[in-house]
Tab-separated table of C-alpha atoms in Angstrom:
chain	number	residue	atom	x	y	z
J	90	UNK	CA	54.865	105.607	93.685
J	91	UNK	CA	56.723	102.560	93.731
J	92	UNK	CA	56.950	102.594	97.559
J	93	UNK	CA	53.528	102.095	97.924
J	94	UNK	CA	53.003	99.442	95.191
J	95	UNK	CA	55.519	97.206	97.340
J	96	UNK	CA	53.696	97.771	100.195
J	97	UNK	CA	50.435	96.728	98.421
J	98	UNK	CA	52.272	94.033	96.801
J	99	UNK	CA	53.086	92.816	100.539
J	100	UNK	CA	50.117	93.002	101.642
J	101	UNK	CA	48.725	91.322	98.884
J	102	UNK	CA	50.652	88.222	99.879
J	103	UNK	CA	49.630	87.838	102.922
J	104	UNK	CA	51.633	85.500	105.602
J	105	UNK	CA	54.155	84.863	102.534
J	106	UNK	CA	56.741	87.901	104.229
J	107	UNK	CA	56.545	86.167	107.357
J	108	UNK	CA	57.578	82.709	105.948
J	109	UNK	CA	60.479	83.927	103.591
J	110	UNK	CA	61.885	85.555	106.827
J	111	UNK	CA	61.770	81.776	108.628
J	112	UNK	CA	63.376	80.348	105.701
J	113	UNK	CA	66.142	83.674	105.657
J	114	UNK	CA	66.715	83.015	109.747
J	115	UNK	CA	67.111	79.296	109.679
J	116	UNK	CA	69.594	79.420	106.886
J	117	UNK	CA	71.643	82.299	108.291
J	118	UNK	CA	71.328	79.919	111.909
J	119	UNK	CA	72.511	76.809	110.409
J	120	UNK	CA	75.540	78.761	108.870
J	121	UNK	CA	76.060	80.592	111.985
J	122	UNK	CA	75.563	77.245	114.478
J	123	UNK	CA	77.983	75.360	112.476
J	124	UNK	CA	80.547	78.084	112.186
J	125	UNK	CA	80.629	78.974	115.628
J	126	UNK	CA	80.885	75.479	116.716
J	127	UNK	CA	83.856	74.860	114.212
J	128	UNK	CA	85.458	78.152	114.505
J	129	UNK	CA	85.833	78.965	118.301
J	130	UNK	CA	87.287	75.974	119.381
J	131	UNK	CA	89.647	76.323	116.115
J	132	UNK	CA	90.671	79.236	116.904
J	133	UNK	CA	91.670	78.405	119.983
J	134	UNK	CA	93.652	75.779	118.945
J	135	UNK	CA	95.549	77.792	116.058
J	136	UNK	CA	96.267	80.694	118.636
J	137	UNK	CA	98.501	78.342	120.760
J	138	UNK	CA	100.793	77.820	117.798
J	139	UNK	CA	102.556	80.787	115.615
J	140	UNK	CA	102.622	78.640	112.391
J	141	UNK	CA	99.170	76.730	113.114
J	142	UNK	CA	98.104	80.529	113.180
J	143	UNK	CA	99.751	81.585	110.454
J	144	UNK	CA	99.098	78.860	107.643
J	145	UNK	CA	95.134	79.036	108.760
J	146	UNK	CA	94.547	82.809	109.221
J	147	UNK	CA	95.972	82.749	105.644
J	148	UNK	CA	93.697	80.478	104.494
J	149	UNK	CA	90.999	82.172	105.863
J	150	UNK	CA	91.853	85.635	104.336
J	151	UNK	CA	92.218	83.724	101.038
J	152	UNK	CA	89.067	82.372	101.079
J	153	UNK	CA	87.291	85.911	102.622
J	154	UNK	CA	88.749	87.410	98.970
J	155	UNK	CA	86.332	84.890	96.568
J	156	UNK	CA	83.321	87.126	95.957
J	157	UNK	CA	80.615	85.510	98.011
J	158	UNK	CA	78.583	84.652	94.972
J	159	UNK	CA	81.284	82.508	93.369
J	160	UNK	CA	81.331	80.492	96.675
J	161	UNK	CA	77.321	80.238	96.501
J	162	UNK	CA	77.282	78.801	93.077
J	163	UNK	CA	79.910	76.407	92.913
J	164	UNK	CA	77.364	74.569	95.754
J	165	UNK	CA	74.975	73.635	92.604
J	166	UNK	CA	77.153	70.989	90.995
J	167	UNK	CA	77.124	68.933	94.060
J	168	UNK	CA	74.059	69.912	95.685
J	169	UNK	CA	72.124	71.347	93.003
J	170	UNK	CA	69.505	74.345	93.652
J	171	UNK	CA	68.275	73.707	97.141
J	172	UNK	CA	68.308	74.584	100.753
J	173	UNK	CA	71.240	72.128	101.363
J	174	UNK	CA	73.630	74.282	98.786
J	175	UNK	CA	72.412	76.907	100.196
J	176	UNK	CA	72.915	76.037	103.650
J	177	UNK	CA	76.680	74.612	103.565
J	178	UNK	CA	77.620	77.771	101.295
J	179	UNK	CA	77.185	80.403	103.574
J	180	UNK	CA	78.150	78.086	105.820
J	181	UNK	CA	82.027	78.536	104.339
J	182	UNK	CA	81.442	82.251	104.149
J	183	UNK	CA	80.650	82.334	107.986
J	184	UNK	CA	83.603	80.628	109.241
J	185	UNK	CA	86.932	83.635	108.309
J	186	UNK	CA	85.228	86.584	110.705
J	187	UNK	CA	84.585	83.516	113.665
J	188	UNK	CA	88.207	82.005	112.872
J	189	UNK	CA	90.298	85.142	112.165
J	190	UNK	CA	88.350	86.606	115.496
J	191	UNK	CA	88.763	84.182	117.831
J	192	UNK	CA	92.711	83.456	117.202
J	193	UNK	CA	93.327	87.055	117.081
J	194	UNK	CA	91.129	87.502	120.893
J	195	UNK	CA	93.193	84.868	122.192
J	196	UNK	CA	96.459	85.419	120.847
J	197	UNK	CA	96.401	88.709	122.371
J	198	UNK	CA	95.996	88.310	125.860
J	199	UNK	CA	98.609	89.368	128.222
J	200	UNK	CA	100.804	86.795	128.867
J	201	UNK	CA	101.033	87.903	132.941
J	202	UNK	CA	97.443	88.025	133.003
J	203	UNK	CA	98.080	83.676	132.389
J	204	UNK	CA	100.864	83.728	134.914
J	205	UNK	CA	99.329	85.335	137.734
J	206	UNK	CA	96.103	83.023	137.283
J	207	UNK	CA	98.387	79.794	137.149
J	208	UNK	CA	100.631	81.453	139.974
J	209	UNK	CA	97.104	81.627	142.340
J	210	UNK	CA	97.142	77.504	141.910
J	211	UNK	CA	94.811	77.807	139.187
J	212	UNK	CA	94.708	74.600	136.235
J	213	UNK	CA	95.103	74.830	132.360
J	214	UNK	CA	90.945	74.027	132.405
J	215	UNK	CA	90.653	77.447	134.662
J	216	UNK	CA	92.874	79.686	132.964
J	217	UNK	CA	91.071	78.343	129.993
J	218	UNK	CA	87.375	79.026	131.322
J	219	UNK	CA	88.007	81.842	134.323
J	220	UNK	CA	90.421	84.075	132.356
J	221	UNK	CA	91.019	83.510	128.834
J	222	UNK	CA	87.367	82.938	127.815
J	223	UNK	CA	85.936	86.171	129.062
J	224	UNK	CA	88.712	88.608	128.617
J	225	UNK	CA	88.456	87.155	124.457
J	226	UNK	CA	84.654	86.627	124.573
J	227	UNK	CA	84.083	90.585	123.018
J	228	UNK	CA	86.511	89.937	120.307
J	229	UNK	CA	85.077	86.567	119.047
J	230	UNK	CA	80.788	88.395	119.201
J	231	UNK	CA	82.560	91.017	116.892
J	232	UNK	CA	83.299	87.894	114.752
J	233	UNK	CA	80.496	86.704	114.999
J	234	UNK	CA	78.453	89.922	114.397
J	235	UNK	CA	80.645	90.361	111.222
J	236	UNK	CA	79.910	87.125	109.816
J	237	UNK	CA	76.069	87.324	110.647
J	238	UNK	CA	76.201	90.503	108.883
J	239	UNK	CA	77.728	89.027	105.868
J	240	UNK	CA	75.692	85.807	105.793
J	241	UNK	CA	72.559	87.495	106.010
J	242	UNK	CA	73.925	89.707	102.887
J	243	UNK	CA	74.548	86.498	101.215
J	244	UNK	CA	71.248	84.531	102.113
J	245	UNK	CA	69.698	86.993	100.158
J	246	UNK	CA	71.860	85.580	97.110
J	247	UNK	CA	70.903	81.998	98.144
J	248	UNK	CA	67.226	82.183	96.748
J	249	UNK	CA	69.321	82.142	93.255
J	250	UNK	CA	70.076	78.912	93.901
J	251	UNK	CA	67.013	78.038	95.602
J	252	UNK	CA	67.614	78.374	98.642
J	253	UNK	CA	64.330	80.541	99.449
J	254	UNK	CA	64.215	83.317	102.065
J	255	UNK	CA	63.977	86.980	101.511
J	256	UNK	CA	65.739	86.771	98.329
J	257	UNK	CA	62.635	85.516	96.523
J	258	UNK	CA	61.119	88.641	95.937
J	259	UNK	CA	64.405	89.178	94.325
J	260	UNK	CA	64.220	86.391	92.404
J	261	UNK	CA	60.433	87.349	91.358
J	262	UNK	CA	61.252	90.852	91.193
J	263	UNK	CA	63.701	90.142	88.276
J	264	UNK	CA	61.356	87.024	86.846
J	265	UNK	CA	59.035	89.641	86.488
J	266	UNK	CA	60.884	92.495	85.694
J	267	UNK	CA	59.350	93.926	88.286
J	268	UNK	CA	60.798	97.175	90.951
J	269	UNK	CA	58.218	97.021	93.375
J	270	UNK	CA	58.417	93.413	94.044
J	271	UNK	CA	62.364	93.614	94.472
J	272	UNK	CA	61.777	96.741	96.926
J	273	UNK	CA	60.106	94.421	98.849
J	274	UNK	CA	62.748	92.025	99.210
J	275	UNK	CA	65.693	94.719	99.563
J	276	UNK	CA	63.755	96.672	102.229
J	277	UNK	CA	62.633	93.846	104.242
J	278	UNK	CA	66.631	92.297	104.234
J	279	UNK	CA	68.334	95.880	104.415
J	280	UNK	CA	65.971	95.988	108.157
J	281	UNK	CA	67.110	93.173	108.917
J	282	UNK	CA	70.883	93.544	108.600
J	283	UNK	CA	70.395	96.828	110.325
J	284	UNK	CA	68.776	94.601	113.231
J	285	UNK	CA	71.329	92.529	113.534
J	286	UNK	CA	74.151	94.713	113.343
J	287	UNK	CA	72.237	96.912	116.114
J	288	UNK	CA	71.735	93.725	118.394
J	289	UNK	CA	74.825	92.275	118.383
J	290	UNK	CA	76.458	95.363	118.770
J	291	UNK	CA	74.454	95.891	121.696
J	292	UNK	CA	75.650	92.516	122.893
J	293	UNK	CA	79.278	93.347	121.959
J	294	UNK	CA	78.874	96.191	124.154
J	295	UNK	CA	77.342	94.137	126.947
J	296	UNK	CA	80.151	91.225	127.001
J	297	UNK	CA	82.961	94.321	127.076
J	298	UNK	CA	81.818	95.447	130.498
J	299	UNK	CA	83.971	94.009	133.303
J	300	UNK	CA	81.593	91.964	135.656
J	301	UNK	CA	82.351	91.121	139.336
M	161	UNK	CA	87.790	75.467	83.018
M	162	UNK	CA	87.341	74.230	79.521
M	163	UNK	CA	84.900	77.008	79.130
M	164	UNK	CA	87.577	79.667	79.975
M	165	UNK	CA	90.056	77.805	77.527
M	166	UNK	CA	86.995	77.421	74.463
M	167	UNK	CA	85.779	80.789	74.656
M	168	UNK	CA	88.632	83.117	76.022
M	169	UNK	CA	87.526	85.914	73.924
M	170	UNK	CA	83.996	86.090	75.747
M	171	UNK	CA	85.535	85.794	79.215
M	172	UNK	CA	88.079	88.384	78.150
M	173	UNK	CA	84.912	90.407	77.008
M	174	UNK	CA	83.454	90.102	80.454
M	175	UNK	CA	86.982	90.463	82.426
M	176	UNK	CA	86.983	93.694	80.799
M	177	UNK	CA	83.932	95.162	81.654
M	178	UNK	CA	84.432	93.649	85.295
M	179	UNK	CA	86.748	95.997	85.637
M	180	UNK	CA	85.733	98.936	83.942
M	181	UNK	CA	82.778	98.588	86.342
M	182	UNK	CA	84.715	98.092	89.476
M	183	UNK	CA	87.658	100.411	88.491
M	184	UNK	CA	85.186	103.836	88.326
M	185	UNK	CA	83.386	103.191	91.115
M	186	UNK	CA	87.182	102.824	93.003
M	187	UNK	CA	88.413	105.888	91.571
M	188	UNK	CA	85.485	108.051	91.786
M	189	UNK	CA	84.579	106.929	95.553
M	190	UNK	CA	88.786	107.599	96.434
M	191	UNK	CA	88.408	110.910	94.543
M	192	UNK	CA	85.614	111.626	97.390
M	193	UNK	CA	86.977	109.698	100.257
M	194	UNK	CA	89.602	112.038	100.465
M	195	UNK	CA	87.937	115.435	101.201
M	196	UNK	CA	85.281	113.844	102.603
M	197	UNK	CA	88.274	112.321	105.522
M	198	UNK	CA	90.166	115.351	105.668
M	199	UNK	CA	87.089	118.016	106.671
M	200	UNK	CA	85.779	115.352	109.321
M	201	UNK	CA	89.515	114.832	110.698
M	202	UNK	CA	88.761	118.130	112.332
M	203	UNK	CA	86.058	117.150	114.778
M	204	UNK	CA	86.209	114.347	116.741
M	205	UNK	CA	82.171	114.097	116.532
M	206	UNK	CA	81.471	114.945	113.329
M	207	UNK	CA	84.135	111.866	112.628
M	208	UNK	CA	82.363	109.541	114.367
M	209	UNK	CA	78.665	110.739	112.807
M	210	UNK	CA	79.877	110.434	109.438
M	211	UNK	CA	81.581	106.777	110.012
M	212	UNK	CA	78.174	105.849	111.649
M	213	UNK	CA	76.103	106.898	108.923
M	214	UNK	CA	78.549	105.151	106.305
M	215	UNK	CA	78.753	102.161	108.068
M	216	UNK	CA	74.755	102.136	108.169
M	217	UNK	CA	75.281	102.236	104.482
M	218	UNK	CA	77.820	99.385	104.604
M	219	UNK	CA	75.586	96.996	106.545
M	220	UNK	CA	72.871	96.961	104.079
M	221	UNK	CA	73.207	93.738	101.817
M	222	UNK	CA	74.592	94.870	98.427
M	223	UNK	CA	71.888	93.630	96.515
M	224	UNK	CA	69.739	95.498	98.403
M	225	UNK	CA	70.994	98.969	97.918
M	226	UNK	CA	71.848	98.582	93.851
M	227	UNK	CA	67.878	97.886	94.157
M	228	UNK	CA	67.383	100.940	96.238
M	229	UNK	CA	68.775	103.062	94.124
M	230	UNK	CA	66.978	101.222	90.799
M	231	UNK	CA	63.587	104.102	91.279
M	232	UNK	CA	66.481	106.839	90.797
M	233	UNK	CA	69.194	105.466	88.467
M	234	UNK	CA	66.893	102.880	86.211
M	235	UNK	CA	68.462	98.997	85.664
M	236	UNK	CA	71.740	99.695	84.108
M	237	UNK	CA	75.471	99.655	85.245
M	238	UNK	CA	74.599	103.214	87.120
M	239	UNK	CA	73.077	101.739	89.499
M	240	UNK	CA	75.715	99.485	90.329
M	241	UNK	CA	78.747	102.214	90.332
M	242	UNK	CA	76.438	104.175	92.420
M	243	UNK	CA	76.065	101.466	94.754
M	244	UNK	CA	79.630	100.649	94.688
M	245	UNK	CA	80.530	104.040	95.280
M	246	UNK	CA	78.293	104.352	98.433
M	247	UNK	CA	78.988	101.450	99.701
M	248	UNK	CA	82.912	100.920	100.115
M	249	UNK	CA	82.906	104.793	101.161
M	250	UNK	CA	82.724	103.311	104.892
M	251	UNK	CA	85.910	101.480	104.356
M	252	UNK	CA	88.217	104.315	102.355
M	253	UNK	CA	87.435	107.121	105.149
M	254	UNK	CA	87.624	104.812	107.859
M	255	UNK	CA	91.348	103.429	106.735
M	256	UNK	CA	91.890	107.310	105.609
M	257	UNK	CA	90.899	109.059	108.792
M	258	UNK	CA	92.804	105.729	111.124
M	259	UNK	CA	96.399	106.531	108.964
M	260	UNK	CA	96.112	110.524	109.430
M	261	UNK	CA	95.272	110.328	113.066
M	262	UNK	CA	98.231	108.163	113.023
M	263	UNK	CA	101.155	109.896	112.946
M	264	UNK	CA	102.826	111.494	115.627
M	265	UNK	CA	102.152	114.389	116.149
M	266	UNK	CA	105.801	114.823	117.661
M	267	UNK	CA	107.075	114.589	113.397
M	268	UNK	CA	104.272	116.910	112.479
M	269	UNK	CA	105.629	119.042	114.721
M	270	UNK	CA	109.621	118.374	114.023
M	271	UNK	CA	108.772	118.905	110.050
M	272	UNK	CA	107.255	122.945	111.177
M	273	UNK	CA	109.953	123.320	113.181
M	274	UNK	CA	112.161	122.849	110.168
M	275	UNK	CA	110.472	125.390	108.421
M	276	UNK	CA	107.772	123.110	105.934
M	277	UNK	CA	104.768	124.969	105.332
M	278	UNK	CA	101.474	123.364	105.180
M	279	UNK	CA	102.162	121.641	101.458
M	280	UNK	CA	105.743	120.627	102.344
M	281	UNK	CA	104.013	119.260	105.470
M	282	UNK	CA	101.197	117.141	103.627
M	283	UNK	CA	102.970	115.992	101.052
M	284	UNK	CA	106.474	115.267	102.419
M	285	UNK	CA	105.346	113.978	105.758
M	286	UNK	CA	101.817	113.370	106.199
M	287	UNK	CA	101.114	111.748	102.682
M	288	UNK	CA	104.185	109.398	102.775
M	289	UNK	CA	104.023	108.357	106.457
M	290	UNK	CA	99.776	107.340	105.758
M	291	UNK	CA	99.744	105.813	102.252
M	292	UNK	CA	100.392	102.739	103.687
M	293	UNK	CA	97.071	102.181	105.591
M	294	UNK	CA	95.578	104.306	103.194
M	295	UNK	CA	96.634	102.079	100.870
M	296	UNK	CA	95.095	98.859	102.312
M	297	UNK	CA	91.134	100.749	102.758
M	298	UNK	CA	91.868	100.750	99.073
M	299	UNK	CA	92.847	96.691	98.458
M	300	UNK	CA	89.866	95.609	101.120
M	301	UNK	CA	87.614	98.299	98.828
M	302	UNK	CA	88.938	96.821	95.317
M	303	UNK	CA	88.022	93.432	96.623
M	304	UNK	CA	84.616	94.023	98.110
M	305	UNK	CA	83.996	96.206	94.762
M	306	UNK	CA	85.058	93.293	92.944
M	307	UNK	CA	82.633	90.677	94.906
M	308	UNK	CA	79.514	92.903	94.611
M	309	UNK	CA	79.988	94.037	90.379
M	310	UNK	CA	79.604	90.206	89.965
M	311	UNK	CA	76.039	90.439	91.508
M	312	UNK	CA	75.709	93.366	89.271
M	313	UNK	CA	75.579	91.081	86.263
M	314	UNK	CA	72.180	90.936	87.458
M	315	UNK	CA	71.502	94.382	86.733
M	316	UNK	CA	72.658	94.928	83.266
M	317	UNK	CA	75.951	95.690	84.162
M	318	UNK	CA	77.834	92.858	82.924
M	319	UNK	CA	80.679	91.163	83.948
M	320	UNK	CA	81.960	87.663	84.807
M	321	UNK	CA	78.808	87.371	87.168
M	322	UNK	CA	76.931	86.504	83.409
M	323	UNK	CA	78.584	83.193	83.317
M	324	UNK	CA	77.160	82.162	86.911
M	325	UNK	CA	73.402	83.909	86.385
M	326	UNK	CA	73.812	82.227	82.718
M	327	UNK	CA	75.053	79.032	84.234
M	328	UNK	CA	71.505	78.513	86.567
M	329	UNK	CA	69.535	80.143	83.824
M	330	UNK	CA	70.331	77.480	81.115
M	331	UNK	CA	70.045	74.457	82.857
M	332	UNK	CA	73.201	71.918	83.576
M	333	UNK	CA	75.483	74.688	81.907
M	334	UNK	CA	77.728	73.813	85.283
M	335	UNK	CA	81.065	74.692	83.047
M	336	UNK	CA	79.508	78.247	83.321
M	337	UNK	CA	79.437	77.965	86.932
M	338	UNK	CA	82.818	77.133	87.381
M	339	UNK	CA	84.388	79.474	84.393
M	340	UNK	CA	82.324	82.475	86.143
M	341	UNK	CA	83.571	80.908	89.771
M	342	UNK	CA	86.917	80.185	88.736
M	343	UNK	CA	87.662	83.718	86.717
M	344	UNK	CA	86.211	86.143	89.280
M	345	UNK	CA	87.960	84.079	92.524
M	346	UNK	CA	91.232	84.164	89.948
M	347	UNK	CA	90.428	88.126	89.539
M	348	UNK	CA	90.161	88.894	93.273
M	349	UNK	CA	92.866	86.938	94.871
M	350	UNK	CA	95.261	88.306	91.730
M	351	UNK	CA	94.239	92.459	92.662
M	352	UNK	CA	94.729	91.004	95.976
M	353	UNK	CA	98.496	90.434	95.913
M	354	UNK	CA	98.901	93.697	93.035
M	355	UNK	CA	97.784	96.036	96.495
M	356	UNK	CA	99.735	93.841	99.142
M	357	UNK	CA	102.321	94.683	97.135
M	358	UNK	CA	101.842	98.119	96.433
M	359	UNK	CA	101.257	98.708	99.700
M	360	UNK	CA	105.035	97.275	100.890
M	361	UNK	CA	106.665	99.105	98.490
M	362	UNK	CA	105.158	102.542	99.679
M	363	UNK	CA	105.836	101.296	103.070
M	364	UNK	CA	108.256	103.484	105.120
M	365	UNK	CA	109.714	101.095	107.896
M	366	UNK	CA	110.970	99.271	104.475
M	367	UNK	CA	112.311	102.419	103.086
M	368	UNK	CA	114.481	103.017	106.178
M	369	UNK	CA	115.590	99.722	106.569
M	370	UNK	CA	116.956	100.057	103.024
M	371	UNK	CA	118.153	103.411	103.418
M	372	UNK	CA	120.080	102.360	106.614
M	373	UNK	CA	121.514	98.821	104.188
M	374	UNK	CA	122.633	101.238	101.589
């Protein structure tokens, strides 16, 4: 059974699982970390302004169409196979589901909601903080748990281009023409998409629930 | 871009079995979407059990279930259209079952009361009033479809994802890169605007407006 050779091929390896799944986390963080520190304030920004919002939310969709792979690859010319390429390219792939999320959470708010908190004496910075913030805050985690979703999909690509992670038995598996060594690698990614997904959907969940 | 202008017959090659590869796995997985949305339109649970265990499907990484499925279906384009076929299911019933549930049920019920039976009813009102959102499951499907038969070049399926793995694979051959980059980004964005478009001509505030201009 092919199961059970990748399971004795993973055991076989010892620690090695453990370290590809570092490598996988940190690069699907750094993409993440940057993207939500572009993205949210962005997106705040662009939902203040109908054609700010328009021309970017474009831009955004354009750039959600290029197949992920095409994105991943055109890093080697510049950055050649490494972590770095890796790294900034899922980087772009992360930022549409923060943007397109957080302008849409924001945009949407009742306008009375804004009135009534500025009528109670409240400033810009409170609205801002008190109101806006958490009434859009379940919106933008669904952005945010679609675009870990995807970037985790995609880190799996990056160990083409040397990125490492749990690609690599994907890599090998192929190297080697190989199933059981690209079981592995699919399983151990699949479980963790399925983690993810399951977390921050938990989380999603968690920020929806009125408080106070 | 020199490559694509040096050696358009090869990219043409691989254009073409891009979408041979992507076009079956979009028909065949519509062809089942559509039962598939209609029986679980009855229930309001079994709707919701059958998104969740497509969407299950949809959050596995691509890669990762073509390779699941490699023990059953072998390293060919199978695999892939299998995979394809699985995995933008999620997206066709979802769009399906959200343009059905839809409609009014005050015109369903108008269009009885004028005497339609059942096929008058689907076809004259229900069809024409969802196609539509139906319509754009189908686009966001073409274009996922589209992203993940690249990656199938690694699976014997070929495709313009040959010039990217062949780019890395012969070192420096960064032409390859971009023709592969270039061609499949062109291909995407291009059946992009083919189903925005489709989907305003079948759309039916348009048709009234025109109606009402005429």
């Amino acid at each position: 059974m092919v199961l059970i050779e990748a399971y004795n091929y993973l055991l076989s390896r010892g620690d090695e699982i453990w370290v590809a799944l570092g490598q996988h986390l940190l690069l699907v963080g750094v993409a993440l970390g940057i993207g939500i520190v572009l993205c949210v304030p962005l997106g705040v920004l662009t939902s203040r302004s109908r054609a700010a919002s328009l021309a970017i939310i474009n831009m955004a969709n354009a750039l959600r169409v290029v197949p992920s792979l095409a994105i991943l690859f055109l890093a080697i010319p510049y950055f050649g196979l490494s972590f770095t390429s890796s790294a900034l390219a899922l980087t772009v792939l992360a930022l549409p589901p923060i943007l397109i999320n957080t302008d849409a959470a924001f945009r949407t708010i009742e306008p009375p909601l804004k009135e009534a908190a500025l009528g109670m004496g409240m400033t810009a910075r409170q609205v801002l903080w008190r109101i806006e913030f958490p009434l859009a805050l379940p919106v933008i985690v669904a952005g945010i748990r679609i675009a870990t979703v995807e970037v985790i999909a995609s880190a799996t690509l990056a160990a083409f281009i040397g990125g490492g992670g749990l690609g690599i038995y994907i890599t090998r598996g192929f190297a080697l023409f190989d199933t059981s060594i690209l079981l592995v690698g699919a399983i151990s990614v699949a479980l963790l998409a399925l983690t993810a997904e399951i977390l921050l959907g938990g989380l999603e969940r968690f920020v929806r629930t009125p408080y106070g | 871009m020199d490559y694509i202008f040096k050696n358009p017959l090869v990219v043409f090659q691989l254009l073409w079995q891009h979408l041979f590869v992507t076009g079956i796995a979009l028909v065949v997985a519509i062809l089942i979407s559509l039962p598939v949305s209609l029986l679980i339109l009855r229930s309001r649970r079994l709707t919701t059990i059958v998104l969740g265990i497509l969407s299950a499907f949809y959050t596995i990484p691509s890669i990762a279930l073509i390779i699941l499925l490699l023990p059953v279906t072998g390293l060919n384009e199978w695999s892939v259209i299998i995979a394809l076929i699985l995995y933008v299911q999620v997206i066709l019933v979802r769009n399906n079952v959200a343009a059905l549930n839809g409609i009014d049920p005050v015109i369903v019920e108008a269009a009885r009361g004028m005497g339609m039976n059942r096929r008058q009813l689907w076809w004259r009102v229900q069809l024409p009033l969802a196609l539509p959102v139906m319509l754009a499951g189908i686009r966001i499907a073409a274009i996922v479809a589209i992203g993940i038969a690249t990656v199938g070049a690694k699976f014997n399926a070929g495709g313009l994802g040959r010039l990217l793995f062949d780019g890395i694979a012969q070192t420096g051959r960064y032409d390859k890169i971009w023709a592969g980059a270039l061609a499949v980004a062109a291909l995407a964005l291009a059946v992009n605007l083919a189903l925005v478009a489709l989907e305003r001509y079948f759309s039916y505030t348009r048709k009234i407006q025109q109606r009402a201009a005429a």
